[in-house]
């Protein structure tokens, strides 16, 4: 059973359980970094959470608009990601899985939160700097040679991310280390809003500052440049392994992975990033093989890098093969694809009802809600 700690006392006041929310961009077929860092932990949370825990997993396609792409490609990648979420083990009867853009309240709450978000805080966020490959001390108003201009959507990305989370009154949010800063920002926005609009008539604050669940898997690095994170944006397809890759693809990519000329196997991310990345992948795919990546490297200390790569490839194949089969069945079988669409519609309705209730109360509190709805919300203060 997942040990998440109790839901915040100010969450709902109706005695129900925890609420988990997380999102992933529609980048098409996920790679190992997506699977180990996000998707597998989502499945674990689903399978081990208490029965009264609600789970919302969103394909955050509005976030994907910060990088322009052909409409037909974005539509295809949304479908591929939806199929992948079910292929890795999420269950439609247990988790609510939907596309962010299908719930207009995400954008509505984002605007409301934007009106109190600090430019100073946003300028210190790492996301936009990372996307533009800028130094940590970069200013949003700098003019950098040979760099595209900073767009408002990318700069305000953390506000939309905060709206995603707060909209569903999430008590817990699973994130990787690189997103922990954004979750703290969301907590700050919730606290500021609650301070401004809380009043004695409400049994609990309007927005819930969620708790963080850090993913146990660290960053999975590129196979061709192990100093960089594995990414779909890398032009070289050999840099990543997809959950749809065949056995031959996995062997070929792992065999071609960059290592070094040092004899033996040791774990040192700084001195031996390529070998260490292979050890990390094997350990995170199956942590029963050793108590830590360091111990796993010790077990393999006299092994050749060729033999290490063979073991890593076998471990990946063992775990990916059933996922690959389920993914191909969902994406290549028309009746199965139609089932995905029906499930998406049903889950979108669930997400919309919950999102509308939150936005209705928020609007009533700030003075732009319908008076009748406002009075009803104040009297009942119950949530879906």
mmCIF file of C-alpha atoms in Angstrom:
data_model
loop_
_atom_site.group_PDB
_atom_site.id
_atom_site.type_symbol
_atom_site.label_atom_id
_atom_site.label_comp_id
_atom_site.label_asym_id
_atom_site.label_seq_id
_atom_site.Cartn_x
_atom_site.Cartn_y
_atom_site.Cartn_z
ATOM 1 C CA UNK A 1 0.000 0.000 0.000
ATOM 2 C CA UNK A 2 1.281 3.499 -0.874
ATOM 3 C CA UNK A 3 2.212 5.529 2.195
ATOM 4 C CA UNK A 4 1.329 9.088 1.264
ATOM 5 C CA UNK A 5 0.451 10.508 4.634
ATOM 6 C CA UNK A 6 -2.951 11.898 5.493
ATOM 7 C CA UNK A 7 -4.770 14.324 3.257
ATOM 8 C CA UNK A 8 -4.398 17.956 4.391
ATOM 9 C CA UNK A 9 -6.996 18.836 7.016
ATOM 10 C CA UNK A 10 -8.158 21.763 4.914
ATOM 11 C CA UNK A 11 -8.817 19.691 1.799
ATOM 12 C CA UNK A 12 -12.520 18.926 1.661
ATOM 13 C CA UNK A 13 -14.016 18.348 5.066
ATOM 14 C CA UNK A 14 -16.163 15.465 3.834
ATOM 15 C CA UNK A 15 -14.148 12.497 5.081
ATOM 16 C CA UNK A 16 -13.098 11.117 1.686
ATOM 17 C CA UNK A 17 -9.623 9.923 0.743
ATOM 18 C CA UNK A 18 -6.581 11.311 -0.989
ATOM 19 C CA UNK A 19 -6.589 12.745 -4.509
ATOM 20 C CA UNK A 20 -3.636 12.176 -6.838
ATOM 21 C CA UNK A 21 -3.040 14.238 -9.973
ATOM 22 C CA UNK A 22 -0.220 14.157 -12.496
ATOM 23 C CA UNK A 23 0.236 14.971 -16.160
ATOM 24 C CA UNK A 24 2.432 14.106 -19.117
ATOM 25 C CA UNK A 25 2.895 15.878 -22.429
ATOM 26 C CA UNK A 26 1.686 14.180 -25.624
ATOM 27 C CA UNK A 27 5.112 13.382 -27.024
ATOM 28 C CA UNK A 28 3.961 10.224 -28.786
ATOM 29 C CA UNK A 29 5.298 6.836 -27.749
ATOM 30 C CA UNK A 30 7.016 7.209 -24.342
ATOM 31 C CA UNK A 31 10.702 6.389 -23.910
ATOM 32 C CA UNK A 32 12.396 4.681 -20.953
ATOM 33 C CA UNK A 33 12.837 7.981 -19.134
ATOM 34 C CA UNK A 34 9.084 8.674 -19.327
ATOM 35 C CA UNK A 35 8.274 5.125 -18.276
ATOM 36 C CA UNK A 36 10.657 4.870 -15.314
ATOM 37 C CA UNK A 37 10.294 8.458 -14.150
ATOM 38 C CA UNK A 38 6.525 8.908 -14.454
ATOM 39 C CA UNK A 39 4.387 6.150 -15.915
ATOM 40 C CA UNK A 40 5.518 3.177 -13.866
ATOM 41 C CA UNK A 41 5.216 5.174 -10.601
ATOM 42 C CA UNK A 42 1.672 6.168 -11.685
ATOM 43 C CA UNK A 43 0.750 2.512 -12.090
ATOM 44 C CA UNK A 44 2.281 1.685 -8.710
ATOM 45 C CA UNK A 45 0.262 4.455 -7.066
ATOM 46 C CA UNK A 46 -2.886 3.189 -8.750
ATOM 47 C CA UNK A 47 -2.331 -0.411 -7.702
ATOM 48 C CA UNK A 48 -1.311 0.324 -4.105
ATOM 49 C CA UNK A 49 -3.508 3.292 -3.195
ATOM 50 C CA UNK A 50 -6.403 2.879 -0.805
ATOM 51 C CA UNK A 51 -9.775 2.205 -2.393
ATOM 52 C CA UNK A 52 -11.154 5.686 -1.695
ATOM 53 C CA UNK A 53 -8.168 7.434 -3.319
ATOM 54 C CA UNK A 54 -9.075 9.269 -6.527
ATOM 55 C CA UNK A 55 -6.521 9.307 -9.355
ATOM 56 C CA UNK A 56 -6.436 11.840 -12.207
ATOM 57 C CA UNK A 57 -3.846 11.385 -14.965
ATOM 58 C CA UNK A 58 -3.889 13.966 -17.739
ATOM 59 C CA UNK A 59 -2.291 14.252 -21.168
ATOM 60 C CA UNK A 60 -1.349 17.914 -20.892
ATOM 61 C CA UNK A 61 -1.664 18.950 -24.529
ATOM 62 C CA UNK A 62 -2.006 22.672 -23.763
ATOM 63 C CA UNK A 63 1.564 22.560 -22.430
ATOM 64 C CA UNK A 64 2.637 20.996 -25.724
ATOM 65 C CA UNK A 65 1.663 24.201 -27.549
ATOM 66 C CA UNK A 66 4.779 25.976 -26.234
ATOM 67 C CA UNK A 67 6.546 24.233 -29.117
ATOM 68 C CA UNK A 68 4.758 24.581 -32.459
ATOM 69 C CA UNK A 69 4.124 21.391 -34.426
ATOM 70 C CA UNK A 70 1.845 20.292 -37.286
ATOM 71 C CA UNK A 71 -1.740 19.719 -36.052
ATOM 72 C CA UNK A 72 -1.931 16.203 -37.480
ATOM 73 C CA UNK A 73 1.279 15.244 -35.661
ATOM 74 C CA UNK A 74 -0.010 16.563 -32.336
ATOM 75 C CA UNK A 75 -3.277 14.627 -32.792
ATOM 76 C CA UNK A 76 -1.343 11.453 -33.545
ATOM 77 C CA UNK A 77 0.934 11.894 -30.532
ATOM 78 C CA UNK A 78 -2.064 12.413 -28.229
ATOM 79 C CA UNK A 79 -3.516 9.112 -29.427
ATOM 80 C CA UNK A 80 -0.186 7.329 -29.015
ATOM 81 C CA UNK A 81 0.246 8.640 -25.480
ATOM 82 C CA UNK A 82 -3.308 7.656 -24.545
ATOM 83 C CA UNK A 83 -2.669 4.110 -25.782
ATOM 84 C CA UNK A 84 0.642 4.039 -23.915
ATOM 85 C CA UNK A 85 -0.987 4.982 -20.594
ATOM 86 C CA UNK A 86 -3.253 1.956 -20.804
ATOM 87 C CA UNK A 87 -0.468 -0.268 -22.153
ATOM 88 C CA UNK A 88 1.772 0.365 -19.128
ATOM 89 C CA UNK A 89 -1.001 -0.722 -16.766
ATOM 90 C CA UNK A 90 -3.339 2.158 -15.932
ATOM 91 C CA UNK A 91 -6.916 0.916 -15.626
ATOM 92 C CA UNK A 92 -9.958 2.822 -16.838
ATOM 93 C CA UNK A 93 -12.060 1.610 -13.901
ATOM 94 C CA UNK A 94 -9.550 2.921 -11.367
ATOM 95 C CA UNK A 95 -7.910 6.013 -12.876
ATOM 96 C CA UNK A 96 -9.430 9.011 -14.673
ATOM 97 C CA UNK A 97 -7.373 9.509 -17.850
ATOM 98 C CA UNK A 98 -8.144 12.512 -20.058
ATOM 99 C CA UNK A 99 -6.723 15.267 -22.256
ATOM 100 C CA UNK A 100 -6.156 18.611 -20.554
ATOM 101 C CA UNK A 101 -7.524 20.650 -23.488
ATOM 102 C CA UNK A 102 -10.882 18.856 -23.174
ATOM 103 C CA UNK A 103 -11.450 20.555 -19.809
ATOM 104 C CA UNK A 104 -11.649 24.336 -20.426
ATOM 105 C CA UNK A 105 -11.425 25.118 -16.704
ATOM 106 C CA UNK A 106 -7.658 24.516 -16.857
ATOM 107 C CA UNK A 107 -7.197 27.682 -18.902
ATOM 108 C CA UNK A 108 -9.820 29.574 -16.874
ATOM 109 C CA UNK A 109 -8.163 28.862 -13.521
ATOM 110 C CA UNK A 110 -4.759 29.605 -15.032
ATOM 111 C CA UNK A 111 -5.855 33.164 -15.871
ATOM 112 C CA UNK A 112 -7.225 33.710 -12.380
ATOM 113 C CA UNK A 113 -3.971 32.474 -10.820
ATOM 114 C CA UNK A 114 -1.910 34.511 -13.298
ATOM 115 C CA UNK A 115 -3.383 37.663 -11.814
ATOM 116 C CA UNK A 116 -1.558 36.978 -8.551
ATOM 117 C CA UNK A 117 1.542 35.160 -9.850
ATOM 118 C CA UNK A 118 4.801 37.032 -9.353
ATOM 119 C CA UNK A 119 7.014 37.838 -12.336
ATOM 120 C CA UNK A 120 9.978 37.551 -9.997
ATOM 121 C CA UNK A 121 9.050 34.001 -9.039
ATOM 122 C CA UNK A 122 8.427 32.997 -12.630
ATOM 123 C CA UNK A 123 11.753 34.456 -13.724
ATOM 124 C CA UNK A 124 13.520 32.135 -11.272
ATOM 125 C CA UNK A 125 11.862 29.008 -12.678
ATOM 126 C CA UNK A 126 14.226 26.662 -14.485
ATOM 127 C CA UNK A 127 11.825 25.360 -17.163
ATOM 128 C CA UNK A 128 12.038 28.236 -19.636
ATOM 129 C CA UNK A 129 15.793 28.558 -19.154
ATOM 130 C CA UNK A 130 16.278 24.866 -19.802
ATOM 131 C CA UNK A 131 14.083 24.902 -22.924
ATOM 132 C CA UNK A 132 16.058 27.819 -24.376
ATOM 133 C CA UNK A 133 19.412 26.448 -23.131
ATOM 134 C CA UNK A 134 20.029 29.601 -21.093
ATOM 135 C CA UNK A 135 22.198 29.976 -17.964
ATOM 136 C CA UNK A 136 20.610 29.769 -14.519
ATOM 137 C CA UNK A 137 21.001 33.524 -13.983
ATOM 138 C CA UNK A 138 19.255 34.465 -17.258
ATOM 139 C CA UNK A 139 16.610 37.192 -17.148
ATOM 140 C CA UNK A 140 13.361 36.931 -19.142
ATOM 141 C CA UNK A 141 14.155 40.352 -20.575
ATOM 142 C CA UNK A 142 17.650 39.468 -21.826
ATOM 143 C CA UNK A 143 18.298 39.493 -25.557
ATOM 144 C CA UNK A 144 20.418 36.456 -26.311
ATOM 145 C CA UNK A 145 22.082 36.098 -29.682
ATOM 146 C CA UNK A 146 20.988 33.132 -31.808
ATOM 147 C CA UNK A 147 18.177 32.235 -29.380
ATOM 148 C CA UNK A 148 14.472 32.438 -30.144
ATOM 149 C CA UNK A 149 12.528 35.005 -28.196
ATOM 150 C CA UNK A 150 10.942 33.885 -24.944
ATOM 151 C CA UNK A 151 7.220 33.350 -25.462
ATOM 152 C CA UNK A 152 4.642 34.108 -22.793
ATOM 153 C CA UNK A 153 3.316 30.541 -22.885
ATOM 154 C CA UNK A 154 6.695 29.064 -21.976
ATOM 155 C CA UNK A 155 7.337 31.694 -19.308
ATOM 156 C CA UNK A 156 3.933 31.198 -17.682
ATOM 157 C CA UNK A 157 4.041 27.401 -18.013
ATOM 158 C CA UNK A 158 4.260 26.944 -14.190
ATOM 159 C CA UNK A 159 0.994 28.857 -13.705
ATOM 160 C CA UNK A 160 -0.882 26.479 -16.015
ATOM 161 C CA UNK A 161 0.800 23.580 -14.242
ATOM 162 C CA UNK A 162 -0.422 24.968 -10.917
ATOM 163 C CA UNK A 163 -3.942 25.281 -12.314
ATOM 164 C CA UNK A 164 -3.793 21.658 -13.484
ATOM 165 C CA UNK A 165 -3.071 20.495 -9.950
ATOM 166 C CA UNK A 166 -5.271 22.855 -7.949
ATOM 167 C CA UNK A 167 -8.268 22.349 -10.230
ATOM 168 C CA UNK A 168 -8.773 18.795 -8.953
ATOM 169 C CA UNK A 169 -7.969 19.662 -5.340
ATOM 170 C CA UNK A 170 -5.101 17.172 -5.456
ATOM 171 C CA UNK A 171 -3.660 16.205 -2.090
ATOM 172 C CA UNK A 172 -0.610 14.474 -3.589
ATOM 173 C CA UNK A 173 1.290 15.000 -6.840
ATOM 174 C CA UNK A 174 3.949 12.544 -8.098
ATOM 175 C CA UNK A 175 6.777 14.429 -9.830
ATOM 176 C CA UNK A 176 10.409 14.000 -10.809
ATOM 177 C CA UNK A 177 13.142 16.052 -9.202
ATOM 178 C CA UNK A 178 13.142 18.494 -12.138
ATOM 179 C CA UNK A 179 9.487 19.403 -11.473
ATOM 180 C CA UNK A 180 9.667 19.776 -7.679
ATOM 181 C CA UNK A 181 10.280 23.529 -8.042
ATOM 182 C CA UNK A 182 7.040 23.930 -9.994
ATOM 183 C CA UNK A 183 5.070 22.094 -7.342
ATOM 184 C CA UNK A 184 6.401 24.446 -4.673
ATOM 185 C CA UNK A 185 5.284 27.314 -6.884
ATOM 186 C CA UNK A 186 1.787 25.789 -7.063
ATOM 187 C CA UNK A 187 1.700 25.466 -3.288
ATOM 188 C CA UNK A 188 2.648 29.133 -2.988
ATOM 189 C CA UNK A 189 -0.105 30.230 -5.373
ATOM 190 C CA UNK A 190 -2.656 28.200 -3.422
ATOM 191 C CA UNK A 191 -1.515 29.723 -0.128
ATOM 192 C CA UNK A 192 -1.685 33.271 -1.540
ATOM 193 C CA UNK A 193 -5.171 32.749 -2.938
ATOM 194 C CA UNK A 194 -6.409 31.200 0.306
ATOM 195 C CA UNK A 195 -5.002 34.083 2.329
ATOM 196 C CA UNK A 196 -6.742 36.615 0.095
ATOM 197 C CA UNK A 197 -10.145 34.940 -0.192
ATOM 198 C CA UNK A 198 -10.661 32.661 2.796
ATOM 199 C CA UNK A 199 -13.613 33.722 4.974
ATOM 200 C CA UNK A 200 -15.387 32.303 8.043
ATOM 201 C CA UNK A 201 -18.236 30.883 5.967
ATOM 202 C CA UNK A 202 -15.964 28.265 4.424
ATOM 203 C CA UNK A 203 -15.091 25.120 6.359
ATOM 204 C CA UNK A 204 -11.752 24.877 4.550
ATOM 205 C CA UNK A 205 -9.559 27.056 2.291
ATOM 206 C CA UNK A 206 -10.623 27.218 -1.375
ATOM 207 C CA UNK A 207 -7.443 25.747 -2.897
ATOM 208 C CA UNK A 208 -5.413 22.788 -1.607
ATOM 209 C CA UNK A 209 -1.610 23.043 -1.294
ATOM 210 C CA UNK A 210 -0.666 19.489 -2.327
ATOM 211 C CA UNK A 211 2.044 17.245 -0.961
ATOM 212 C CA UNK A 212 4.905 16.072 -3.181
ATOM 213 C CA UNK A 213 5.556 12.443 -4.077
ATOM 214 C CA UNK A 214 9.068 12.337 -5.554
ATOM 215 C CA UNK A 215 9.626 9.634 -8.152
ATOM 216 C CA UNK A 216 12.212 7.081 -6.970
ATOM 217 C CA UNK A 217 13.739 6.837 -10.446
ATOM 218 C CA UNK A 218 16.369 9.453 -11.228
ATOM 219 C CA UNK A 219 16.821 10.935 -14.663
ATOM 220 C CA UNK A 220 17.496 8.443 -17.434
ATOM 221 C CA UNK A 221 20.193 9.809 -19.715
ATOM 222 C CA UNK A 222 20.666 9.728 -23.481
ATOM 223 C CA UNK A 223 22.332 6.623 -24.913
ATOM 224 C CA UNK A 224 24.342 8.734 -27.366
ATOM 225 C CA UNK A 225 25.258 11.548 -24.952
ATOM 226 C CA UNK A 226 24.945 10.353 -21.341
ATOM 227 C CA UNK A 227 25.530 13.864 -19.999
ATOM 228 C CA UNK A 228 22.081 14.858 -21.289
ATOM 229 C CA UNK A 229 18.612 13.672 -20.316
ATOM 230 C CA UNK A 230 16.922 11.124 -22.578
ATOM 231 C CA UNK A 231 14.504 13.118 -24.713
ATOM 232 C CA UNK A 232 12.214 12.827 -27.725
ATOM 233 C CA UNK A 233 13.579 16.165 -28.931
ATOM 234 C CA UNK A 234 16.979 14.597 -29.652
ATOM 235 C CA UNK A 235 17.419 14.311 -33.410
ATOM 236 C CA UNK A 236 19.137 10.931 -33.085
ATOM 237 C CA UNK A 237 16.592 8.101 -32.541
ATOM 238 C CA UNK A 238 19.418 5.908 -31.177
ATOM 239 C CA UNK A 239 19.556 8.199 -28.135
ATOM 240 C CA UNK A 240 16.414 6.643 -26.624
ATOM 241 C CA UNK A 241 14.491 3.414 -26.264
ATOM 242 C CA UNK A 242 10.730 3.560 -26.788
ATOM 243 C CA UNK A 243 8.251 1.236 -25.118
ATOM 244 C CA UNK A 244 7.239 0.158 -28.637
ATOM 245 C CA UNK A 245 10.777 -0.774 -29.731
ATOM 246 C CA UNK A 246 11.297 -4.316 -30.976
ATOM 247 C CA UNK A 247 13.800 -6.741 -29.453
ATOM 248 C CA UNK A 248 16.158 -6.008 -32.338
ATOM 249 C CA UNK A 249 15.800 -2.229 -31.818
ATOM 250 C CA UNK A 250 16.593 -2.545 -28.111
ATOM 251 C CA UNK A 251 19.688 -4.683 -28.753
ATOM 252 C CA UNK A 252 20.910 -2.377 -31.491
ATOM 253 C CA UNK A 253 20.508 0.801 -29.455
ATOM 254 C CA UNK A 254 22.052 -0.601 -26.286
ATOM 255 C CA UNK A 255 24.989 -2.102 -28.196
ATOM 256 C CA UNK A 256 25.633 1.320 -29.757
ATOM 257 C CA UNK A 257 25.333 3.192 -26.428
ATOM 258 C CA UNK A 258 28.275 5.461 -25.625
ATOM 259 C CA UNK A 259 30.483 4.192 -22.786
ATOM 260 C CA UNK A 260 34.268 4.685 -22.351
ATOM 261 C CA UNK A 261 37.653 2.942 -22.726
ATOM 262 C CA UNK A 262 38.172 2.179 -19.018
ATOM 263 C CA UNK A 263 38.450 -1.509 -18.105
ATOM 264 C CA UNK A 264 35.874 -3.126 -15.850
ATOM 265 C CA UNK A 265 32.589 -1.832 -14.532
ATOM 266 C CA UNK A 266 32.310 0.911 -11.907
ATOM 267 C CA UNK A 267 29.575 3.387 -11.002
ATOM 268 C CA UNK A 268 30.627 7.031 -11.268
ATOM 269 C CA UNK A 269 28.215 9.481 -12.874
ATOM 270 C CA UNK A 270 30.891 12.140 -13.320
ATOM 271 C CA UNK A 271 33.840 10.062 -14.552
ATOM 272 C CA UNK A 272 31.861 7.291 -16.310
ATOM 273 C CA UNK A 273 28.455 8.693 -17.311
ATOM 274 C CA UNK A 274 27.792 6.152 -20.080
ATOM 275 C CA UNK A 275 28.488 3.041 -18.007
ATOM 276 C CA UNK A 276 26.674 4.556 -15.018
ATOM 277 C CA UNK A 277 23.615 5.279 -17.172
ATOM 278 C CA UNK A 278 23.449 1.632 -18.271
ATOM 279 C CA UNK A 279 23.735 0.525 -14.644
ATOM 280 C CA UNK A 280 20.973 2.975 -13.680
ATOM 281 C CA UNK A 281 18.668 1.719 -16.430
ATOM 282 C CA UNK A 282 19.169 -1.901 -15.411
ATOM 283 C CA UNK A 283 18.711 -1.136 -11.715
ATOM 284 C CA UNK A 284 15.583 0.977 -12.183
ATOM 285 C CA UNK A 285 14.047 -1.552 -14.568
ATOM 286 C CA UNK A 286 14.475 -4.269 -11.920
ATOM 287 C CA UNK A 287 15.606 -3.108 -8.484
ATOM 288 C CA UNK A 288 15.486 -6.687 -7.191
ATOM 289 C CA UNK A 289 18.891 -7.336 -8.778
ATOM 290 C CA UNK A 290 20.740 -5.260 -6.163
ATOM 291 C CA UNK A 291 20.180 -2.847 -3.275
ATOM 292 C CA UNK A 292 21.563 0.138 -5.228
ATOM 293 C CA UNK A 293 23.177 1.014 -8.574
ATOM 294 C CA UNK A 294 26.552 1.106 -6.812
ATOM 295 C CA UNK A 295 26.097 -2.448 -5.524
ATOM 296 C CA UNK A 296 24.980 -3.603 -8.951
ATOM 297 C CA UNK A 297 28.153 -2.163 -10.478
ATOM 298 C CA UNK A 298 30.208 -3.992 -7.837
ATOM 299 C CA UNK A 299 28.539 -7.274 -8.805
ATOM 300 C CA UNK A 300 29.570 -6.640 -12.409
ATOM 301 C CA UNK A 301 33.037 -5.195 -11.705
ATOM 302 C CA UNK A 302 34.916 -7.817 -13.765
ATOM 303 C CA UNK A 303 32.405 -7.897 -16.603
ATOM 304 C CA UNK A 304 33.171 -6.541 -20.069
ATOM 305 C CA UNK A 305 31.109 -3.629 -21.340
ATOM 306 C CA UNK A 306 29.830 -5.860 -24.133
ATOM 307 C CA UNK A 307 28.491 -8.350 -21.580
ATOM 308 C CA UNK A 308 27.027 -5.515 -19.504
ATOM 309 C CA UNK A 309 25.170 -4.184 -22.531
ATOM 310 C CA UNK A 310 23.764 -7.649 -23.248
ATOM 311 C CA UNK A 311 22.429 -7.907 -19.686
ATOM 312 C CA UNK A 312 20.917 -4.418 -19.834
ATOM 313 C CA UNK A 313 19.229 -5.180 -23.158
ATOM 314 C CA UNK A 314 17.814 -8.457 -21.805
ATOM 315 C CA UNK A 315 16.464 -6.707 -18.696
ATOM 316 C CA UNK A 316 14.769 -4.015 -20.791
ATOM 317 C CA UNK A 317 13.272 -6.574 -23.171
ATOM 318 C CA UNK A 318 11.888 -8.688 -20.323
ATOM 319 C CA UNK A 319 9.990 -5.719 -18.887
ATOM 320 C CA UNK A 320 9.046 -3.950 -22.113
ATOM 321 C CA UNK A 321 7.803 -6.962 -24.127
ATOM 322 C CA UNK A 322 4.308 -7.221 -22.545
ATOM 323 C CA UNK A 323 3.889 -3.434 -22.629
ATOM 324 C CA UNK A 324 4.875 -3.365 -26.295
ATOM 325 C CA UNK A 325 2.343 -6.074 -27.090
ATOM 326 C CA UNK A 326 -0.501 -4.250 -25.315
ATOM 327 C CA UNK A 327 0.463 -0.951 -26.967
ATOM 328 C CA UNK A 328 0.491 -2.444 -30.462
ATOM 329 C CA UNK A 329 -2.882 -4.101 -29.836
ATOM 330 C CA UNK A 330 -4.412 -0.797 -28.766
ATOM 331 C CA UNK A 331 -2.905 1.388 -31.471
ATOM 332 C CA UNK A 332 -3.156 -0.985 -34.457
ATOM 333 C CA UNK A 333 -6.562 -2.549 -33.803
ATOM 334 C CA UNK A 334 -9.422 -0.270 -34.876
ATOM 335 C CA UNK A 335 -12.013 -1.603 -32.383
ATOM 336 C CA UNK A 336 -9.479 -1.148 -29.581
ATOM 337 C CA UNK A 337 -8.727 2.407 -30.750
ATOM 338 C CA UNK A 338 -12.465 3.196 -30.698
ATOM 339 C CA UNK A 339 -12.635 1.814 -27.158
ATOM 340 C CA UNK A 340 -9.861 4.239 -26.188
ATOM 341 C CA UNK A 341 -11.916 7.118 -27.603
ATOM 342 C CA UNK A 342 -15.034 6.081 -25.668
ATOM 343 C CA UNK A 343 -13.067 5.799 -22.454
ATOM 344 C CA UNK A 344 -11.552 9.222 -23.047
ATOM 345 C CA UNK A 345 -15.007 10.767 -23.463
ATOM 346 C CA UNK A 346 -16.281 9.140 -20.264
ATOM 347 C CA UNK A 347 -13.239 10.200 -18.265
ATOM 348 C CA UNK A 348 -13.408 13.731 -19.642
ATOM 349 C CA UNK A 349 -16.929 14.047 -18.246
ATOM 350 C CA UNK A 350 -15.671 13.031 -14.796
ATOM 351 C CA UNK A 351 -12.791 15.516 -14.962
ATOM 352 C CA UNK A 352 -15.055 18.340 -16.199
ATOM 353 C CA UNK A 353 -17.548 17.897 -13.383
ATOM 354 C CA UNK A 354 -14.852 18.131 -10.766
ATOM 355 C CA UNK A 355 -13.050 21.011 -12.466
ATOM 356 C CA UNK A 356 -16.265 22.988 -12.890
ATOM 357 C CA UNK A 357 -17.066 22.681 -9.201
ATOM 358 C CA UNK A 358 -13.674 24.089 -8.218
ATOM 359 C CA UNK A 359 -13.804 26.964 -10.710
ATOM 360 C CA UNK A 360 -17.395 27.778 -9.726
ATOM 361 C CA UNK A 361 -16.357 28.257 -6.123
ATOM 362 C CA UNK A 362 -13.217 30.197 -7.013
ATOM 363 C CA UNK A 363 -15.213 32.574 -9.226
ATOM 364 C CA UNK A 364 -17.824 33.079 -6.556
ATOM 365 C CA UNK A 365 -15.143 33.937 -4.010
ATOM 366 C CA UNK A 366 -13.463 36.553 -6.202
ATOM 367 C CA UNK A 367 -16.751 38.176 -7.194
ATOM 368 C CA UNK A 368 -17.367 37.025 -10.764
ATOM 369 C CA UNK A 369 -19.545 33.964 -10.117
ATOM 370 C CA UNK A 370 -23.287 33.612 -10.515
ATOM 371 C CA UNK A 371 -24.914 34.721 -7.279
ATOM 372 C CA UNK A 372 -27.253 31.741 -7.044
ATOM 373 C CA UNK A 373 -24.454 29.261 -7.511
ATOM 374 C CA UNK A 374 -22.305 31.249 -5.080
ATOM 375 C CA UNK A 375 -24.876 31.020 -2.306
ATOM 376 C CA UNK A 376 -25.403 27.324 -2.942
ATOM 377 C CA UNK A 377 -21.660 26.624 -2.773
ATOM 378 C CA UNK A 378 -21.309 28.557 0.475
ATOM 379 C CA UNK A 379 -24.148 26.611 2.070
ATOM 380 C CA UNK A 380 -23.069 23.147 1.022
ATOM 381 C CA UNK A 381 -19.284 23.366 0.574
ATOM 382 C CA UNK A 382 -19.313 19.827 -0.774
ATOM 383 C CA UNK A 383 -17.232 18.583 -3.673
ATOM 384 C CA UNK A 384 -17.621 15.829 -6.215
#
